[in-house]
Every structure is written in C-alpha cells, then in structure tokens.
Tab-separated table of C-alpha atoms in Angstrom:
chain	number	residue	atom	x	y	z
A	1	UNK	CA	-21.690	-17.753	10.566
A	2	UNK	CA	-24.632	-15.394	10.016
A	3	UNK	CA	-27.706	-15.499	12.231
A	4	UNK	CA	-30.989	-13.987	11.055
A	5	UNK	CA	-33.580	-13.230	13.723
A	6	UNK	CA	-37.137	-11.969	13.265
A	7	UNK	CA	-38.522	-9.834	16.087
A	8	UNK	CA	-42.297	-9.403	16.310
A	9	UNK	CA	-44.202	-6.709	18.172
A	10	UNK	CA	-47.838	-6.963	17.246
A	11	UNK	CA	-48.029	-6.087	13.573
A	12	UNK	CA	-44.505	-4.763	13.583
A	13	UNK	CA	-41.646	-6.927	12.378
A	14	UNK	CA	-37.952	-6.110	12.542
A	15	UNK	CA	-35.009	-8.079	11.273
A	16	UNK	CA	-31.557	-8.304	12.787
A	17	UNK	CA	-28.552	-9.784	11.016
A	18	UNK	CA	-25.652	-10.797	13.236
A	19	UNK	CA	-22.407	-12.044	11.720
A	20	UNK	CA	-20.009	-14.093	13.839
A	21	UNK	CA	-16.511	-15.116	12.860
A	22	UNK	CA	-13.257	-16.171	14.488
A	23	UNK	CA	-11.333	-14.014	11.998
A	24	UNK	CA	-10.155	-10.595	13.263
A	25	UNK	CA	-10.315	-9.436	9.626
A	26	UNK	CA	-14.073	-9.174	10.010
A	27	UNK	CA	-13.465	-5.888	11.830
A	28	UNK	CA	-12.210	-4.500	8.504
A	29	UNK	CA	-15.446	-5.329	6.691
A	30	UNK	CA	-16.984	-1.857	6.611
A	31	UNK	CA	-13.665	-0.087	5.999
A	32	UNK	CA	-12.957	-2.375	3.026
A	33	UNK	CA	-16.382	-1.844	1.538
A	34	UNK	CA	-15.996	1.918	1.929
A	35	UNK	CA	-12.601	1.869	0.199
A	36	UNK	CA	-13.838	-0.315	-2.666
A	37	UNK	CA	-16.790	2.016	-3.265
A	38	UNK	CA	-14.900	5.264	-2.744
A	39	UNK	CA	-16.662	7.760	-5.025
A	40	UNK	CA	-13.634	9.108	-6.893
A	41	UNK	CA	-11.038	7.458	-9.096
A	42	UNK	CA	-7.674	9.188	-9.238
A	43	UNK	CA	-4.526	7.056	-9.349
A	44	UNK	CA	-4.116	7.027	-5.548
A	45	UNK	CA	-7.761	6.226	-4.857
A	46	UNK	CA	-7.884	3.532	-7.533
A	47	UNK	CA	-4.794	1.860	-6.063
A	48	UNK	CA	-6.215	2.202	-2.542
A	49	UNK	CA	-9.349	0.370	-3.689
A	50	UNK	CA	-7.487	-2.403	-5.479
A	51	UNK	CA	-4.617	-3.197	-3.125
A	52	UNK	CA	-6.568	-4.191	0.020
A	53	UNK	CA	-9.122	-6.107	-2.016
A	54	UNK	CA	-6.355	-8.029	-3.765
A	55	UNK	CA	-4.476	-8.760	-0.529
A	56	UNK	CA	-7.658	-10.024	1.132
A	57	UNK	CA	-8.947	-11.932	-1.917
A	58	UNK	CA	-8.413	-15.331	-0.265
A	59	UNK	CA	-10.916	-14.459	2.458
A	60	UNK	CA	-14.103	-14.883	0.368
A	61	UNK	CA	-16.427	-14.054	3.263
A	62	UNK	CA	-14.768	-10.673	3.727
A	63	UNK	CA	-14.442	-9.883	0.017
A	64	UNK	CA	-18.075	-10.790	-0.668
A	65	UNK	CA	-19.216	-8.111	1.773
A	66	UNK	CA	-17.164	-5.473	-0.040
A	67	UNK	CA	-18.256	-6.216	-3.612
A	68	UNK	CA	-21.750	-5.911	-5.002
A	69	UNK	CA	-23.461	-9.242	-5.656
A	70	UNK	CA	-22.972	-9.078	-9.413
A	71	UNK	CA	-19.259	-8.259	-9.138
A	72	UNK	CA	-16.509	-10.875	-9.449
A	73	UNK	CA	-13.171	-10.053	-7.844
A	74	UNK	CA	-10.985	-11.045	-10.784
A	75	UNK	CA	-12.985	-8.886	-13.177
A	76	UNK	CA	-13.026	-6.007	-10.712
A	77	UNK	CA	-9.234	-6.049	-10.386
A	78	UNK	CA	-8.686	-6.388	-14.141
A	79	UNK	CA	-10.856	-3.326	-14.751
A	80	UNK	CA	-8.890	-1.476	-12.069
A	81	UNK	CA	-5.561	-2.379	-13.690
A	82	UNK	CA	-6.839	-1.095	-17.018
A	83	UNK	CA	-7.870	2.146	-15.344
A	84	UNK	CA	-4.407	2.607	-13.828
A	85	UNK	CA	-2.708	2.206	-17.192
A	86	UNK	CA	-5.231	4.591	-18.762
A	87	UNK	CA	-3.470	7.247	-16.658
A	88	UNK	CA	-0.015	6.490	-18.097
A	89	UNK	CA	1.773	9.482	-19.582
A	90	UNK	CA	4.444	9.740	-22.270
A	91	UNK	CA	7.126	9.678	-19.549
A	92	UNK	CA	5.960	6.269	-18.346
A	93	UNK	CA	4.634	7.484	-15.004
A	94	UNK	CA	0.959	7.622	-14.155
A	95	UNK	CA	-0.925	10.905	-14.056
A	96	UNK	CA	-3.418	11.861	-11.383
A	97	UNK	CA	-6.340	11.134	-13.731
A	98	UNK	CA	-6.839	9.478	-17.141
A	99	UNK	CA	-5.627	11.780	-19.903
A	100	UNK	CA	-3.171	13.654	-17.670
A	101	UNK	CA	-0.053	15.034	-19.354
A	102	UNK	CA	2.202	15.139	-16.282
A	103	UNK	CA	2.942	12.076	-14.107
A	104	UNK	CA	2.253	12.068	-10.356
A	105	UNK	CA	5.412	10.705	-8.742
A	106	UNK	CA	4.034	9.264	-5.504
A	107	UNK	CA	0.931	7.888	-7.220
A	108	UNK	CA	3.184	6.176	-9.773
A	109	UNK	CA	5.330	4.480	-7.101
A	110	UNK	CA	2.242	3.458	-5.125
A	111	UNK	CA	0.554	1.980	-8.200
A	112	UNK	CA	3.756	0.159	-9.198
A	113	UNK	CA	3.838	-1.375	-5.699
A	114	UNK	CA	0.415	-2.896	-6.307
A	115	UNK	CA	1.191	-3.937	-9.878
A	116	UNK	CA	4.477	-5.566	-8.814
A	117	UNK	CA	2.524	-7.800	-6.427
A	118	UNK	CA	0.208	-8.712	-9.314
A	119	UNK	CA	3.221	-9.589	-11.467
A	120	UNK	CA	4.829	-11.707	-8.728
A	121	UNK	CA	1.681	-13.762	-8.129
A	122	UNK	CA	1.197	-14.444	-11.854
A	123	UNK	CA	-2.550	-14.745	-11.426
A	124	UNK	CA	-3.348	-11.861	-13.765
A	125	UNK	CA	-1.518	-10.709	-16.872
A	126	UNK	CA	-0.075	-7.203	-17.123
A	127	UNK	CA	0.748	-5.261	-20.314
A	128	UNK	CA	4.527	-5.787	-20.390
A	129	UNK	CA	5.528	-2.625	-22.228
A	130	UNK	CA	3.383	-0.410	-20.017
A	131	UNK	CA	4.683	-2.065	-16.868
A	132	UNK	CA	8.302	-1.677	-17.975
A	133	UNK	CA	7.756	1.997	-18.825
A	134	UNK	CA	6.318	2.568	-15.357
A	135	UNK	CA	9.278	0.785	-13.754
A	136	UNK	CA	11.716	2.942	-15.740
A	137	UNK	CA	9.942	6.078	-14.534
A	138	UNK	CA	10.182	4.892	-10.918
A	139	UNK	CA	13.895	4.083	-11.409
A	140	UNK	CA	14.417	7.696	-12.402
A	141	UNK	CA	12.706	8.795	-9.176
A	142	UNK	CA	14.981	6.534	-7.121
A	143	UNK	CA	18.085	7.968	-8.798
A	144	UNK	CA	17.091	11.646	-8.602
A	145	UNK	CA	19.249	13.425	-5.997
A	146	UNK	CA	18.254	16.954	-7.026
A	147	UNK	CA	16.360	17.349	-3.727
A	148	UNK	CA	16.998	15.836	-0.302
A	149	UNK	CA	14.090	16.974	1.848
A	150	UNK	CA	12.134	14.435	3.908
A	151	UNK	CA	9.429	14.055	1.268
A	152	UNK	CA	11.900	13.167	-1.451
A	153	UNK	CA	13.985	10.922	0.804
A	154	UNK	CA	10.852	8.920	1.561
A	155	UNK	CA	9.766	8.856	-2.074
A	156	UNK	CA	13.144	7.523	-3.232
A	157	UNK	CA	13.253	4.937	-0.452
A	158	UNK	CA	9.772	3.783	-1.416
A	159	UNK	CA	10.793	3.620	-5.072
A	160	UNK	CA	13.833	1.473	-4.204
A	161	UNK	CA	11.703	-0.841	-2.054
A	162	UNK	CA	9.152	-1.339	-4.837
A	163	UNK	CA	11.869	-1.994	-7.416
A	164	UNK	CA	13.541	-4.447	-5.027
A	165	UNK	CA	10.272	-6.397	-4.817
A	166	UNK	CA	10.832	-7.290	-8.456
A	167	UNK	CA	14.457	-8.303	-7.833
A	168	UNK	CA	16.118	-5.151	-9.174
A	169	UNK	CA	19.768	-5.622	-8.130
A	170	UNK	CA	20.694	-1.996	-8.845
A	171	UNK	CA	17.987	-0.834	-6.426
A	172	UNK	CA	19.621	-2.896	-3.666
A	173	UNK	CA	23.042	-1.446	-4.453
A	174	UNK	CA	21.661	2.077	-4.223
A	175	UNK	CA	20.555	1.592	-0.611
A	176	UNK	CA	24.074	2.258	0.681
A	177	UNK	CA	23.933	5.762	-0.773
A	178	UNK	CA	21.490	6.651	2.027
A	179	UNK	CA	23.634	5.277	4.865
A	180	UNK	CA	25.023	8.615	6.084
A	181	UNK	CA	21.782	10.593	5.670
A	182	UNK	CA	19.266	11.050	8.472
A	183	UNK	CA	16.016	9.798	6.975
A	184	UNK	CA	12.370	9.634	8.035
A	185	UNK	CA	11.972	6.528	10.194
A	186	UNK	CA	9.411	4.872	7.916
A	187	UNK	CA	11.666	5.478	4.895
A	188	UNK	CA	14.582	3.796	6.683
A	189	UNK	CA	12.328	0.845	7.478
A	190	UNK	CA	11.494	0.455	3.784
A	191	UNK	CA	15.186	0.288	2.901
A	192	UNK	CA	15.718	-2.293	5.656
A	193	UNK	CA	12.789	-4.305	4.297
A	194	UNK	CA	14.323	-4.213	0.812
A	195	UNK	CA	17.575	-5.557	2.266
A	196	UNK	CA	15.721	-8.252	4.165
A	197	UNK	CA	13.831	-9.428	1.109
A	198	UNK	CA	16.891	-9.667	-1.090
A	199	UNK	CA	19.607	-10.817	1.354
A	200	UNK	CA	17.635	-12.962	3.825
A	201	UNK	CA	20.280	-11.832	6.363
A	202	UNK	CA	18.518	-10.850	9.609
A	203	UNK	CA	21.745	-9.894	11.364
A	204	UNK	CA	22.677	-7.527	8.556
A	205	UNK	CA	19.230	-5.927	8.685
A	206	UNK	CA	19.448	-5.457	12.465
A	207	UNK	CA	22.855	-3.878	12.122
A	208	UNK	CA	21.581	-1.623	9.368
A	209	UNK	CA	18.692	-0.317	11.478
A	210	UNK	CA	20.905	0.195	14.530
A	211	UNK	CA	23.577	2.188	12.701
A	212	UNK	CA	21.745	4.127	9.959
A	213	UNK	CA	20.258	7.379	11.254
A	214	UNK	CA	16.513	8.020	11.190
A	215	UNK	CA	13.974	10.280	12.873
A	216	UNK	CA	10.178	10.515	13.108
A	217	UNK	CA	8.443	12.476	10.389
A	218	UNK	CA	4.774	12.898	11.259
A	219	UNK	CA	3.930	16.026	9.296
A	220	UNK	CA	0.429	15.715	7.843
A	221	UNK	CA	0.486	16.152	4.075
A	222	UNK	CA	-2.862	16.161	2.208
A	223	UNK	CA	-1.019	16.297	-1.129
A	224	UNK	CA	2.321	15.102	-2.551
A	225	UNK	CA	3.262	11.877	-0.749
A	226	UNK	CA	0.152	12.016	1.479
A	227	UNK	CA	2.277	11.773	4.609
A	228	UNK	CA	0.435	11.037	7.860
A	229	UNK	CA	1.105	9.252	11.123
A	230	UNK	CA	-1.333	6.423	10.360
A	231	UNK	CA	0.108	5.877	6.868
A	232	UNK	CA	3.610	5.725	8.326
A	233	UNK	CA	2.518	3.159	10.914
A	234	UNK	CA	1.205	0.999	8.078
A	235	UNK	CA	4.515	1.317	6.225
A	236	UNK	CA	6.473	0.287	9.322
A	237	UNK	CA	4.215	-2.750	9.764
A	238	UNK	CA	4.747	-3.713	6.132
A	239	UNK	CA	8.507	-3.421	6.627
A	240	UNK	CA	8.510	-5.412	9.868
A	241	UNK	CA	6.567	-8.202	8.206
A	242	UNK	CA	9.089	-8.219	5.371
A	243	UNK	CA	11.959	-8.375	7.860
A	244	UNK	CA	10.333	-11.323	9.626
A	245	UNK	CA	11.444	-10.129	13.046
A	246	UNK	CA	10.192	-8.092	16.014
A	247	UNK	CA	6.851	-9.897	16.043
A	248	UNK	CA	5.656	-8.196	19.229
A	249	UNK	CA	6.226	-4.722	17.793
A	250	UNK	CA	4.490	-5.720	14.576
A	251	UNK	CA	1.490	-7.043	16.513
A	252	UNK	CA	1.175	-3.811	18.471
A	253	UNK	CA	1.157	-1.743	15.298
A	254	UNK	CA	-1.333	-4.096	13.626
A	255	UNK	CA	-3.705	-3.759	16.598
A	256	UNK	CA	-3.531	0.036	16.424
A	257	UNK	CA	-4.245	-0.007	12.696
A	258	UNK	CA	-7.210	-2.354	13.010
A	259	UNK	CA	-8.604	-0.191	15.832
A	260	UNK	CA	-8.175	2.892	13.651
A	261	UNK	CA	-9.978	1.321	10.697
A	262	UNK	CA	-12.753	0.004	12.926
A	263	UNK	CA	-13.378	3.398	14.502
A	264	UNK	CA	-12.777	5.615	11.445
A	265	UNK	CA	-13.842	3.350	8.631
A	266	UNK	CA	-15.260	6.173	6.511
A	267	UNK	CA	-12.136	8.293	6.171
A	268	UNK	CA	-10.277	9.232	3.032
A	269	UNK	CA	-8.411	6.558	1.113
C-alpha cells in the first residue's frame, strides 16, 4: 500500500510518499532499480541487470519500481537477450562488449546461467543455434584442465553447474573428477547443487559435502571471475536452495545479503 500525505506550512507544501508492504523484497527496491539502470552494458553488467529482474518478475509491485513507466518487462528482457547474443564471438562464447573478437570466459558462463533459466521456463524464445554454440563453448571451459588454480576450479565448477541445469548428463559425470581436489568452498557447493538437482538424493549430497575437500577463497578480484566475499555468499545461498536442505543456514545468508543490498544499494553490479 502507498500512502500520500500533503504537509502544509503557510504557503509551503511538501509531499511525502510512504510505501508499506508485508514483503521483505521491498527492501531490494532501490538496489534493483540501480542494477536495472546501471550506466554501462558489458556482458557481466547486462546479465546482472536481467537476471534479478527476471527472477523477481512475478512481484509486479517491485518490478514496476525498477522499470520506467513506459517499459514493459517482457520487452526489456527480450532486448537484453538480443544484446547478449550481439556479443557472441566466432568461438561461441560471449565477448566483453558487442563486436569483441575474444570471448570472456566468466561472462559467458554467467550469461549462459541466465539464458538457461529462460530456456527452462519457456516463456521467451531463444535463438537455438546461438544458444547451442554458447553451451558448447562453456562445455570446453568445464573440460579444460590446463590450469588448476582457484579461479579456474571455480570457473569449471560453475560451468558444470550451469550445464547441469539443462540436464547435461556428461556434466554430472565430470563432477567426480574434482573429488580429490581441494576446491574453493563456493565452487564445491555448486557441484553439490548440481548433484542435488539431477539425483534428488539428499543423503548423497550430504556425504559429498562432508567428504570432498574445500576451503574458503575470499580474495577480492575486480576482473576475471569477479571473486568477492559477498558474491560467494550469494553462490552458497543459491546452492543451498538447490539442495533443499539446511534451511537455517540459508536463511542466515539470505538475511546478510538483503542487509548488504539495503545498505550498499548503489555498488557495482
């Protein structure tokens, strides 16, 4: 509910608009609007504008505050999808900007994550050949063992998770190749989430997390995979939701993330 109040002081008149809602998502209102209107448009920023708007699209009160009055959410997302594919390179991956020659690996996996959700919901059509070419590029990332530093371990785990969202059986089989490697904690969670989605076996997922080695990796990275503590918290929450377990832990992380977005709503995407 929105309450409009007029305050009079002689000839002066001030207006106050107060919005009340039972939904905790209202706390994300300004952060969502900032993300949607972020002034740049590289592959990461475009995806970061589209993904939250798409996930929150069924909360019209929240979405309406993020979009300009003349904008319609379906059209906005379709334009965004077209922009993402305008960045596709000859290798199938997406470049940093439209017209780029070289693909950006993390940006390609991140964009495929969003586009895979679009495909699964079947509400909007995707260009099949372009989508398949992007998937093939991400499969190559998942299978590339030329480097095994923390950045690349995370990137490959993320690639496998995104491919698993579309039911890629080979991606699930590849998870066992990481069993004896100590991985960043959030990367291990993504692999566990991929198992959970495709096996529906909670006991197996619990066993996997208790036996497969992981460690925190909170190095701030303003380039590459854009690693940060807050991003990793969001990934762990995503994984916990996919696993459908440890509700108390998931709630604690969600509260921290909402607090972060409420207090620092004008950060980078």
